[in-house]
Amino acid sequence: MSIIIGMGKTLCYKILSEHLAEGKLEKGESIRIRVDQTLTQDATGTMAYLEFESLGLERVKNELALSYVDHNTIQVGFENFDDHEYLRTVADRKGIIYSRAGNGICHQVHLERFALPGKTLLGSDSHTPTAGGMASFAVGAGGLDVALAMAGIPFEIIAPKVIGIRLEGKLRPFVSAKDVILAVLEHFGVKGNVNTVFEYIGDGVKTLSVPERATIANMGAECGVTTSLFPSDENTRAFLKAQGREEGYFPLSADEDAVYDEVYTIDLSTLEPLAACPHSPGNIKKVSELKGMAINQVLIGSCTNSSYMDLKKAAKILEGRKVADTVSLGVAPGSREVLLMITEDGTLETLVKAGARILESACGFCIGNHQSPGTDGVSLRTSNRNFYARSGTASASLYLVSPETAAWSAVTGVFSDPKDSGADLSAITMPEKFIIDDSAFIYPKFRDEIKRGPNIGNPPENQAMKDIIHGHAVIKVGDKITTDHIMPAGARLKYRSNIKKYSEFVFESVDPSFPSRAAELRDKGEGSFIIAGASYGQGSSREHAAICPMYLGVKAVCALSIERIHQANLCNFGILPLIFRSEDDYDSIDEGDELELDNAISSLKDGVFILRNITKGKEMTLTLMASEDQKRMLLAGGRLNEVRR
Ligand code: MIC
Ligand code: SF4
């Protein structure tokens, strides 16, 4: 239902109209926007810069380009450090600011030091919308899209539908920003929100600081929206001032009479502590319903909840208490700035005395890089994703909660409501000044030789699309298949720069025989089809979930629906994203069926493909999910082939 409040502009459309480079700014239209800022992180960054290099440009062309090292800092083996060296040297050569390992998680650091109201930001990480807490139109994308944005090429999006989320009232003590976004997830779910922007409006917005807004914007990614936006107001000014960046402030918000496609109201004062239960961020329950369940791990950190105030609140609850004997508590400050702050004011000491293990300011546990729970473990985390097997322990159950719930549960050893801690959190507010130390940023001096370790290889080549695509349904999967299912991270993360090796792990947790079966077909000159249910490719922006299948000879993904970033990655690497017209068609295909797409090239034009199931003697129609630009990429066998021509 469309709620017409007036004829004014939303904040989203204000920023988009300022950045419109091509197309008609009307909902549902494909448009291109100018990208002011870009960010990459190491796990997607090596490919992004290899792709950027292959464009043959001397320097990046956008206003500000950042390369963060935060995902893979474990350094078991030479691969990670070699990646960091490649990233450092390519940044120096091409005019990119390099944020070295230890400086913190890209989204937290970007919010602190670079995000600005009214700017567009494109990042090769799905949680880039964190900067929406600062009124920046910040979008996650595959590495190749970010490489092209660094080359000054405007980014393609579908002009979104804008949902106004009206916040009223004020959060009660022990209920936090995390509970707000968990309530949003409860209502909107993790699928069906593509090409949508959440815009936070209403008086309740004023009660939230920028780091709290960032927590909410961060996890909008789990709903699958393009981005989330908060206005720029006095709280934004206060945060920028405390970061010594007040000159970047200006007020920016939707018009009073802005028109939204839908308005959803949340009364903050009625919320209570919530948790996302296994294995989806959309599987929400009240903490009161889970109360008493034994737990054995608590991890506080990640780009969602690792700000200074988050750690202060957790420490206040832990103060003078001990972590339960049965629980392992880890705390990863989101940035070096946060670490310096908690060191100076004694919060670090409180945490250590309570029994917390202090972890590096990095993604670490969140991506399953370390801190895997034990067999059948129950782990409470303040992060944003609890996908199956993401922690590195497939039998573990991950619950996503606020820092307050996490801290109190660490003390009691069971799922607990933080209000029972009796701690007084009322004095914890945003500081007037953060400790500013930018010495872990390396600014380009254009003098280094680019270093490439033996694990670093160029993205593989793909052939132009063929008119007859013949092959087999090599795998059939259900709904909500995440990019963690398709391309595991954790222990496999170190192969991000080595596509041949990384391809050995495609669908590892679903069917480890997939890579060898697909490669066998490829070597016989046949194609592979992936058959999937709804919301295929949820989660990460990792383009490896398209590049590695492409390398193994996957020609098409036939699904009930595909998530935005993954769909774009498939097109970028020449894999057809095809949508079934009915569930019956999906049901009618079995793994192993011999399939064929005839007249594929001419089908591109109107986007209607006929799939012949040779095994079943049946035909069905699928719709191509691609813009006109993406059709050209598909024809060329991927975007790199197209731009290099
Ligand atoms: C994630 O949280 O899933 C990641 C790891 O940050 C990914 C990026 C990646 O896979 O490298 C993301 O969110 O895009
Ligand atoms: Fe890092 Fe986790 Fe945030 Fe992804 S979600 S950027 S892995 S902290």
PDB file of N, CA and C in Angstrom, residues 408-488:
ATOM      1  N   TRP A 408      25.829  -9.831  29.891  1.00  0.00           N
ATOM      2  CA  TRP A 408      25.188 -10.397  31.084  1.00  0.00           C
ATOM      3  C   TRP A 408      25.099 -11.915  30.970  1.00  0.00           C
ATOM      4  N   SER A 409      24.848 -12.424  29.778  1.00  0.00           N
ATOM      5  CA  SER A 409      24.775 -13.873  29.597  1.00  0.00           C
ATOM      6  C   SER A 409      26.142 -14.518  29.833  1.00  0.00           C
ATOM      7  N   ALA A 410      27.225 -13.773  29.509  1.00  0.00           N
ATOM      8  CA  ALA A 410      28.573 -14.311  29.749  1.00  0.00           C
ATOM      9  C   ALA A 410      28.791 -14.520  31.247  1.00  0.00           C
ATOM     10  N   VAL A 411      28.198 -13.664  32.042  1.00  0.00           N
ATOM     11  CA  VAL A 411      28.364 -13.781  33.502  1.00  0.00           C
ATOM     12  C   VAL A 411      27.511 -14.934  34.043  1.00  0.00           C
ATOM     13  N   THR A 412      26.278 -15.012  33.582  1.00  0.00           N
ATOM     14  CA  THR A 412      25.360 -16.017  34.157  1.00  0.00           C
ATOM     15  C   THR A 412      25.592 -17.409  33.572  1.00  0.00           C
ATOM     16  N   GLY A 413      26.170 -17.464  32.366  1.00  0.00           N
ATOM     17  CA  GLY A 413      26.408 -18.770  31.732  1.00  0.00           C
ATOM     18  C   GLY A 413      25.177 -19.300  31.014  1.00  0.00           C
ATOM     19  N   VAL A 414      24.094 -18.542  31.066  1.00  0.00           N
ATOM     20  CA  VAL A 414      22.865 -18.933  30.349  1.00  0.00           C
ATOM     21  C   VAL A 414      22.300 -17.695  29.655  1.00  0.00           C
ATOM     22  N   PHE A 415      21.445 -17.896  28.666  1.00  0.00           N
ATOM     23  CA  PHE A 415      20.778 -16.790  27.988  1.00  0.00           C
ATOM     24  C   PHE A 415      20.070 -15.941  29.036  1.00  0.00           C
ATOM     25  N   SER A 416      20.376 -14.644  29.114  1.00  0.00           N
ATOM     26  CA  SER A 416      19.807 -13.833  30.195  1.00  0.00           C
ATOM     27  C   SER A 416      19.402 -12.453  29.710  1.00  0.00           C
ATOM     28  N   ASP A 417      18.422 -11.895  30.384  1.00  0.00           N
ATOM     29  CA  ASP A 417      17.961 -10.546  30.069  1.00  0.00           C
ATOM     30  C   ASP A 417      18.858  -9.552  30.799  1.00  0.00           C
ATOM     31  N   PRO A 418      19.516  -8.631  30.073  1.00  0.00           N
ATOM     32  CA  PRO A 418      20.504  -7.747  30.713  1.00  0.00           C
ATOM     33  C   PRO A 418      19.921  -6.870  31.816  1.00  0.00           C
ATOM     34  N   LYS A 419      18.599  -6.660  31.788  1.00  0.00           N
ATOM     35  CA  LYS A 419      18.061  -5.772  32.838  1.00  0.00           C
ATOM     36  C   LYS A 419      18.215  -6.410  34.215  1.00  0.00           C
ATOM     37  N   ASP A 420      18.328  -7.753  34.247  1.00  0.00           N
ATOM     38  CA  ASP A 420      18.515  -8.435  35.526  1.00  0.00           C
ATOM     39  C   ASP A 420      19.915  -8.204  36.107  1.00  0.00           C
ATOM     40  N   SER A 421      20.809  -7.604  35.297  1.00  0.00           N
ATOM     41  CA  SER A 421      22.174  -7.361  35.801  1.00  0.00           C
ATOM     42  C   SER A 421      22.176  -6.244  36.844  1.00  0.00           C
ATOM     43  N   GLY A 422      21.170  -5.386  36.790  1.00  0.00           N
ATOM     44  CA  GLY A 422      21.087  -4.279  37.738  1.00  0.00           C
ATOM     45  C   GLY A 422      22.160  -3.224  37.521  1.00  0.00           C
ATOM     46  N   ALA A 423      22.925  -3.326  36.440  1.00  0.00           N
ATOM     47  CA  ALA A 423      23.994  -2.338  36.205  1.00  0.00           C
ATOM     48  C   ALA A 423      23.376  -0.985  35.855  1.00  0.00           C
ATOM     49  N   ASP A 424      24.114   0.072  36.148  1.00  0.00           N
ATOM     50  CA  ASP A 424      23.616   1.409  35.809  1.00  0.00           C
ATOM     51  C   ASP A 424      24.341   1.893  34.552  1.00  0.00           C
ATOM     52  N   LEU A 425      23.635   1.907  33.437  1.00  0.00           N
ATOM     53  CA  LEU A 425      24.265   2.288  32.165  1.00  0.00           C
ATOM     54  C   LEU A 425      23.958   3.737  31.804  1.00  0.00           C
ATOM     55  N   SER A 426      23.249   4.436  32.705  1.00  0.00           N
ATOM     56  CA  SER A 426      22.716   5.753  32.327  1.00  0.00           C
ATOM     57  C   SER A 426      23.810   6.787  32.037  1.00  0.00           C
ATOM     58  N   ALA A 427      24.984   6.601  32.633  1.00  0.00           N
ATOM     59  CA  ALA A 427      26.021   7.622  32.435  1.00  0.00           C
ATOM     60  C   ALA A 427      26.805   7.417  31.142  1.00  0.00           C
ATOM     61  N   ILE A 428      26.505   6.327  30.413  1.00  0.00           N
ATOM     62  CA  ILE A 428      27.311   6.062  29.214  1.00  0.00           C
ATOM     63  C   ILE A 428      26.727   6.790  28.002  1.00  0.00           C
ATOM     64  N   THR A 429      27.419   7.830  27.603  1.00  0.00           N
ATOM     65  CA  THR A 429      26.977   8.597  26.433  1.00  0.00           C
ATOM     66  C   THR A 429      28.173   8.778  25.502  1.00  0.00           C
ATOM     67  N   MET A 430      27.910   9.325  24.351  1.00  0.00           N
ATOM     68  CA  MET A 430      29.005   9.487  23.405  1.00  0.00           C
ATOM     69  C   MET A 430      30.000  10.537  23.913  1.00  0.00           C
ATOM     70  N   PRO A 431      31.290  10.256  23.848  1.00  0.00           N
ATOM     71  CA  PRO A 431      32.260  11.242  24.344  1.00  0.00           C
ATOM     72  C   PRO A 431      32.278  12.504  23.469  1.00  0.00           C
ATOM     73  N   GLU A 432      32.727  13.596  24.069  1.00  0.00           N
ATOM     74  CA  GLU A 432      32.805  14.830  23.267  1.00  0.00           C
ATOM     75  C   GLU A 432      33.991  14.815  22.334  1.00  0.00           C
ATOM     76  N   LYS A 433      34.975  13.995  22.674  1.00  0.00           N
ATOM     77  CA  LYS A 433      36.173  13.913  21.837  1.00  0.00           C
ATOM     78  C   LYS A 433      36.680  12.477  21.828  1.00  0.00           C
ATOM     79  N   PHE A 434      36.894  11.935  20.675  1.00  0.00           N
ATOM     80  CA  PHE A 434      37.532  10.611  20.584  1.00  0.00           C
ATOM     81  C   PHE A 434      39.045  10.818  20.477  1.00  0.00           C
ATOM     82  N   ILE A 435      39.795   9.774  20.781  1.00  0.00           N
ATOM     83  CA  ILE A 435      41.260   9.881  20.589  1.00  0.00           C
ATOM     84  C   ILE A 435      41.534   9.694  19.099  1.00  0.00           C
ATOM     85  N   ILE A 436      42.094  10.698  18.505  1.00  0.00           N
ATOM     86  CA  ILE A 436      42.310  10.617  17.055  1.00  0.00           C
ATOM     87  C   ILE A 436      43.778  10.351  16.759  1.00  0.00           C
ATOM     88  N   ASP A 437      44.028   9.253  16.083  1.00  0.00           N
ATOM     89  CA  ASP A 437      45.392   8.889  15.736  1.00  0.00           C
ATOM     90  C   ASP A 437      45.328   8.177  14.390  1.00  0.00           C
ATOM     91  N   ASP A 438      45.666   8.916  13.345  1.00  0.00           N
ATOM     92  CA  ASP A 438      45.529   8.363  11.994  1.00  0.00           C
ATOM     93  C   ASP A 438      46.817   7.703  11.498  1.00  0.00           C
ATOM     94  N   SER A 439      47.709   7.357  12.426  1.00  0.00           N
ATOM     95  CA  SER A 439      49.016   6.889  11.966  1.00  0.00           C
ATOM     96  C   SER A 439      48.993   5.488  11.345  1.00  0.00           C
ATOM     97  N   ALA A 440      47.873   4.779  11.449  1.00  0.00           N
ATOM     98  CA  ALA A 440      47.833   3.455  10.791  1.00  0.00           C
ATOM     99  C   ALA A 440      47.260   3.534   9.367  1.00  0.00           C
ATOM    100  N   PHE A 441      47.037   4.753   8.900  1.00  0.00           N
ATOM    101  CA  PHE A 441      46.680   4.932   7.483  1.00  0.00           C
ATOM    102  C   PHE A 441      47.960   5.265   6.725  1.00  0.00           C
ATOM    103  N   ILE A 442      48.166   4.601   5.609  1.00  0.00           N
ATOM    104  CA  ILE A 442      49.342   4.931   4.798  1.00  0.00           C
ATOM    105  C   ILE A 442      48.839   5.649   3.543  1.00  0.00           C
ATOM    106  N   TYR A 443      49.280   6.878   3.395  1.00  0.00           N
ATOM    107  CA  TYR A 443      48.830   7.668   2.233  1.00  0.00           C
ATOM    108  C   TYR A 443      49.742   7.391   1.044  1.00  0.00           C
ATOM    109  N   PRO A 444      49.180   7.379  -0.161  1.00  0.00           N
ATOM    110  CA  PRO A 444      49.985   7.011  -1.333  1.00  0.00           C
ATOM    111  C   PRO A 444      51.097   8.016  -1.629  1.00  0.00           C
ATOM    112  N   LYS A 445      52.243   7.446  -1.972  1.00  0.00           N
ATOM    113  CA  LYS A 445      53.366   8.309  -2.352  1.00  0.00           C
ATOM    114  C   LYS A 445      53.828   7.964  -3.773  1.00  0.00           C
ATOM    115  N   PHE A 446      53.151   7.059  -4.397  1.00  0.00           N
ATOM    116  CA  PHE A 446      53.383   6.697  -5.806  1.00  0.00           C
ATOM    117  C   PHE A 446      54.821   6.279  -6.080  1.00  0.00           C
ATOM    118  N   ARG A 447      55.331   5.430  -5.219  1.00  0.00           N
ATOM    119  CA  ARG A 447      56.739   5.049  -5.450  1.00  0.00           C
ATOM    120  C   ARG A 447      56.985   3.548  -5.322  1.00  0.00           C
ATOM    121  N   ASP A 448      56.085   2.813  -4.701  1.00  0.00           N
ATOM    122  CA  ASP A 448      56.365   1.396  -4.468  1.00  0.00           C
ATOM    123  C   ASP A 448      56.189   0.552  -5.725  1.00  0.00           C
ATOM    124  N   GLU A 449      56.969  -0.526  -5.799  1.00  0.00           N
ATOM    125  CA  GLU A 449      56.756  -1.548  -6.827  1.00  0.00           C
ATOM    126  C   GLU A 449      55.645  -2.443  -6.325  1.00  0.00           C
ATOM    127  N   ILE A 450      54.743  -2.847  -7.192  1.00  0.00           N
ATOM    128  CA  ILE A 450      53.658  -3.712  -6.728  1.00  0.00           C
ATOM    129  C   ILE A 450      54.214  -5.116  -6.478  1.00  0.00           C
ATOM    130  N   LYS A 451      53.982  -5.608  -5.242  1.00  0.00           N
ATOM    131  CA  LYS A 451      54.503  -6.938  -4.878  1.00  0.00           C
ATOM    132  C   LYS A 451      53.415  -7.978  -5.035  1.00  0.00           C
ATOM    133  N   ARG A 452      53.740  -9.093  -5.673  1.00  0.00           N
ATOM    134  CA  ARG A 452      52.737 -10.162  -5.837  1.00  0.00           C
ATOM    135  C   ARG A 452      53.307 -11.494  -5.359  1.00  0.00           C
ATOM    136  N   GLY A 453      52.712 -12.028  -4.300  1.00  0.00           N
ATOM    137  CA  GLY A 453      53.156 -13.337  -3.817  1.00  0.00           C
ATOM    138  C   GLY A 453      52.655 -14.443  -4.735  1.00  0.00           C
ATOM    139  N   PRO A 454      53.171 -15.659  -4.526  1.00  0.00           N
ATOM    140  CA  PRO A 454      52.826 -16.772  -5.422  1.00  0.00           C
ATOM    141  C   PRO A 454      51.357 -17.188  -5.376  1.00  0.00           C
ATOM    142  N   ASN A 455      50.633 -16.770  -4.341  1.00  0.00           N
ATOM    143  CA  ASN A 455      49.221 -17.153  -4.211  1.00  0.00           C
ATOM    144  C   ASN A 455      48.309 -16.200  -4.986  1.00  0.00           C
ATOM    145  N   ILE A 456      48.901 -15.139  -5.526  1.00  0.00           N
ATOM    146  CA  ILE A 456      48.057 -14.103  -6.137  1.00  0.00           C
ATOM    147  C   ILE A 456      48.016 -14.276  -7.660  1.00  0.00           C
ATOM    148  N   GLY A 457      46.821 -14.490  -8.176  1.00  0.00           N
ATOM    149  CA  GLY A 457      46.697 -14.711  -9.626  1.00  0.00           C
ATOM    150  C   GLY A 457      45.576 -13.883 -10.194  1.00  0.00           C
ATOM    151  N   ASN A 458      45.643 -13.600 -11.488  1.00  0.00           N
ATOM    152  CA  ASN A 458      44.620 -12.777 -12.129  1.00  0.00           C
ATOM    153  C   ASN A 458      43.290 -13.502 -12.192  1.00  0.00           C
ATOM    154  N   PRO A 459      42.173 -12.754 -12.253  1.00  0.00           N
ATOM    155  CA  PRO A 459      40.874 -13.420 -12.414  1.00  0.00           C
ATOM    156  C   PRO A 459      40.856 -14.224 -13.713  1.00  0.00           C
ATOM    157  N   PRO A 460      40.244 -15.417 -13.708  1.00  0.00           N
ATOM    158  CA  PRO A 460      40.276 -16.246 -14.916  1.00  0.00           C
ATOM    159  C   PRO A 460      39.478 -15.621 -16.058  1.00  0.00           C
ATOM    160  N   GLU A 461      39.855 -16.006 -17.277  1.00  0.00           N
ATOM    161  CA  GLU A 461      39.156 -15.498 -18.471  1.00  0.00           C
ATOM    162  C   GLU A 461      37.876 -16.298 -18.665  1.00  0.00           C
ATOM    163  N   ASN A 462      36.910 -15.712 -19.295  1.00  0.00           N
ATOM    164  CA  ASN A 462      35.684 -16.430 -19.651  1.00  0.00           C
ATOM    165  C   ASN A 462      35.448 -16.247 -21.146  1.00  0.00           C
ATOM    166  N   GLN A 463      34.711 -17.225 -21.736  1.00  0.00           N
ATOM    167  CA  GLN A 463      34.423 -17.072 -23.168  1.00  0.00           C
ATOM    168  C   GLN A 463      33.121 -16.307 -23.351  1.00  0.00           C
ATOM    169  N   ALA A 464      32.961 -15.764 -24.544  1.00  0.00           N
ATOM    170  CA  ALA A 464      31.698 -15.085 -24.863  1.00  0.00           C
ATOM    171  C   ALA A 464      30.566 -16.110 -24.805  1.00  0.00           C
ATOM    172  N   MET A 465      29.341 -15.629 -24.617  1.00  0.00           N
ATOM    173  CA  MET A 465      28.202 -16.535 -24.468  1.00  0.00           C
ATOM    174  C   MET A 465      27.942 -17.307 -25.765  1.00  0.00           C
ATOM    175  N   LYS A 466      27.556 -18.568 -25.603  1.00  0.00           N
ATOM    176  CA  LYS A 466      27.250 -19.384 -26.793  1.00  0.00           C
ATOM    177  C   LYS A 466      25.738 -19.391 -27.014  1.00  0.00           C
ATOM    178  N   ASP A 467      25.323 -19.691 -28.227  1.00  0.00           N
ATOM    179  CA  ASP A 467      23.891 -19.667 -28.524  1.00  0.00           C
ATOM    180  C   ASP A 467      23.174 -20.897 -27.967  1.00  0.00           C
ATOM    181  N   ILE A 468      23.893 -22.023 -27.960  1.00  0.00           N
ATOM    182  CA  ILE A 468      23.285 -23.218 -27.352  1.00  0.00           C
ATOM    183  C   ILE A 468      24.089 -23.541 -26.099  1.00  0.00           C
ATOM    184  N   ILE A 469      23.407 -23.533 -24.972  1.00  0.00           N
ATOM    185  CA  ILE A 469      24.104 -23.843 -23.714  1.00  0.00           C
ATOM    186  C   ILE A 469      23.575 -25.184 -23.240  1.00  0.00           C
ATOM    187  N   HIS A 470      24.457 -26.172 -23.333  1.00  0.00           N
ATOM    188  CA  HIS A 470      24.044 -27.536 -23.003  1.00  0.00           C
ATOM    189  C   HIS A 470      24.790 -27.978 -21.748  1.00  0.00           C
ATOM    190  N   GLY A 471      24.133 -28.701 -20.875  1.00  0.00           N
ATOM    191  CA  GLY A 471      24.833 -29.171 -19.677  1.00  0.00           C
ATOM    192  C   GLY A 471      23.919 -29.944 -18.745  1.00  0.00           C
ATOM    193  N   HIS A 472      24.269 -29.902 -17.473  1.00  0.00           N
ATOM    194  CA  HIS A 472      23.512 -30.662 -16.476  1.00  0.00           C
ATOM    195  C   HIS A 472      23.204 -29.807 -15.249  1.00  0.00           C
ATOM    196  N   ALA A 473      22.126 -30.179 -14.551  1.00  0.00           N
ATOM    197  CA  ALA A 473      21.825 -29.559 -13.260  1.00  0.00           C
ATOM    198  C   ALA A 473      22.787 -30.204 -12.264  1.00  0.00           C
ATOM    199  N   VAL A 474      23.891 -29.540 -12.009  1.00  0.00           N
ATOM    200  CA  VAL A 474      24.939 -30.178 -11.202  1.00  0.00           C
ATOM    201  C   VAL A 474      24.596 -30.164  -9.723  1.00  0.00           C
ATOM    202  N   ILE A 475      23.794 -29.175  -9.335  1.00  0.00           N
ATOM    203  CA  ILE A 475      23.371 -29.141  -7.926  1.00  0.00           C
ATOM    204  C   ILE A 475      21.979 -28.529  -7.864  1.00  0.00           C
ATOM    205  N   LYS A 476      21.182 -29.051  -6.933  1.00  0.00           N
ATOM    206  CA  LYS A 476      19.884 -28.430  -6.680  1.00  0.00           C
ATOM    207  C   LYS A 476      19.812 -28.097  -5.192  1.00  0.00           C
ATOM    208  N   VAL A 477      19.596 -26.808  -4.903  1.00  0.00           N
ATOM    209  CA  VAL A 477      19.556 -26.374  -3.502  1.00  0.00           C
ATOM    210  C   VAL A 477      18.208 -25.722  -3.205  1.00  0.00           C
ATOM    211  N   GLY A 478      17.945 -25.494  -1.920  1.00  0.00           N
ATOM    212  CA  GLY A 478      16.653 -24.937  -1.504  1.00  0.00           C
ATOM    213  C   GLY A 478      16.660 -23.412  -1.410  1.00  0.00           C
ATOM    214  N   ASP A 479      15.862 -22.893  -0.490  1.00  0.00           N
ATOM    215  CA  ASP A 479      15.736 -21.443  -0.310  1.00  0.00           C
ATOM    216  C   ASP A 479      16.897 -20.896   0.532  1.00  0.00           C
ATOM    217  N   LYS A 480      17.078 -19.580   0.448  1.00  0.00           N
ATOM    218  CA  LYS A 480      18.002 -18.818   1.301  1.00  0.00           C
ATOM    219  C   LYS A 480      19.424 -19.384   1.312  1.00  0.00           C
ATOM    220  N   ILE A 481      19.890 -19.767   0.140  1.00  0.00           N
ATOM    221  CA  ILE A 481      21.282 -20.216   0.071  1.00  0.00           C
ATOM    222  C   ILE A 481      22.165 -18.970   0.129  1.00  0.00           C
ATOM    223  N   THR A 482      23.047 -18.928   1.113  1.00  0.00           N
ATOM    224  CA  THR A 482      23.875 -17.733   1.304  1.00  0.00           C
ATOM    225  C   THR A 482      25.188 -17.875   0.540  1.00  0.00           C
ATOM    226  N   THR A 483      25.877 -16.755   0.420  1.00  0.00           N
ATOM    227  CA  THR A 483      27.185 -16.818  -0.232  1.00  0.00           C
ATOM    228  C   THR A 483      28.173 -17.607   0.626  1.00  0.00           C
ATOM    229  N   ASP A 484      27.882 -17.747   1.926  1.00  0.00           N
ATOM    230  CA  ASP A 484      28.738 -18.614   2.753  1.00  0.00           C
ATOM    231  C   ASP A 484      28.543 -20.081   2.368  1.00  0.00           C
ATOM    232  N   HIS A 485      27.319 -20.463   1.939  1.00  0.00           N
ATOM    233  CA  HIS A 485      27.124 -21.824   1.434  1.00  0.00           C
ATOM    234  C   HIS A 485      27.898 -21.998   0.119  1.00  0.00           C
ATOM    235  N   ILE A 486      27.807 -20.986  -0.733  1.00  0.00           N
ATOM    236  CA  ILE A 486      28.400 -21.130  -2.074  1.00  0.00           C
ATOM    237  C   ILE A 486      29.924 -21.111  -1.985  1.00  0.00           C
ATOM    238  N   MET A 487      30.451 -20.160  -1.234  1.00  0.00           N
ATOM    239  CA  MET A 487      31.900 -19.947  -1.202  1.00  0.00           C
ATOM    240  C   MET A 487      32.338 -19.713   0.234  1.00  0.00           C
ATOM    241  N   PRO A 488      32.707 -20.771   0.949  1.00  0.00           N
ATOM    242  CA  PRO A 488      33.020 -20.610   2.365  1.00  0.00           C
ATOM    243  C   PRO A 488      34.177 -19.650   2.624  1.00  0.00           C
TER     244      PRO A 488
END
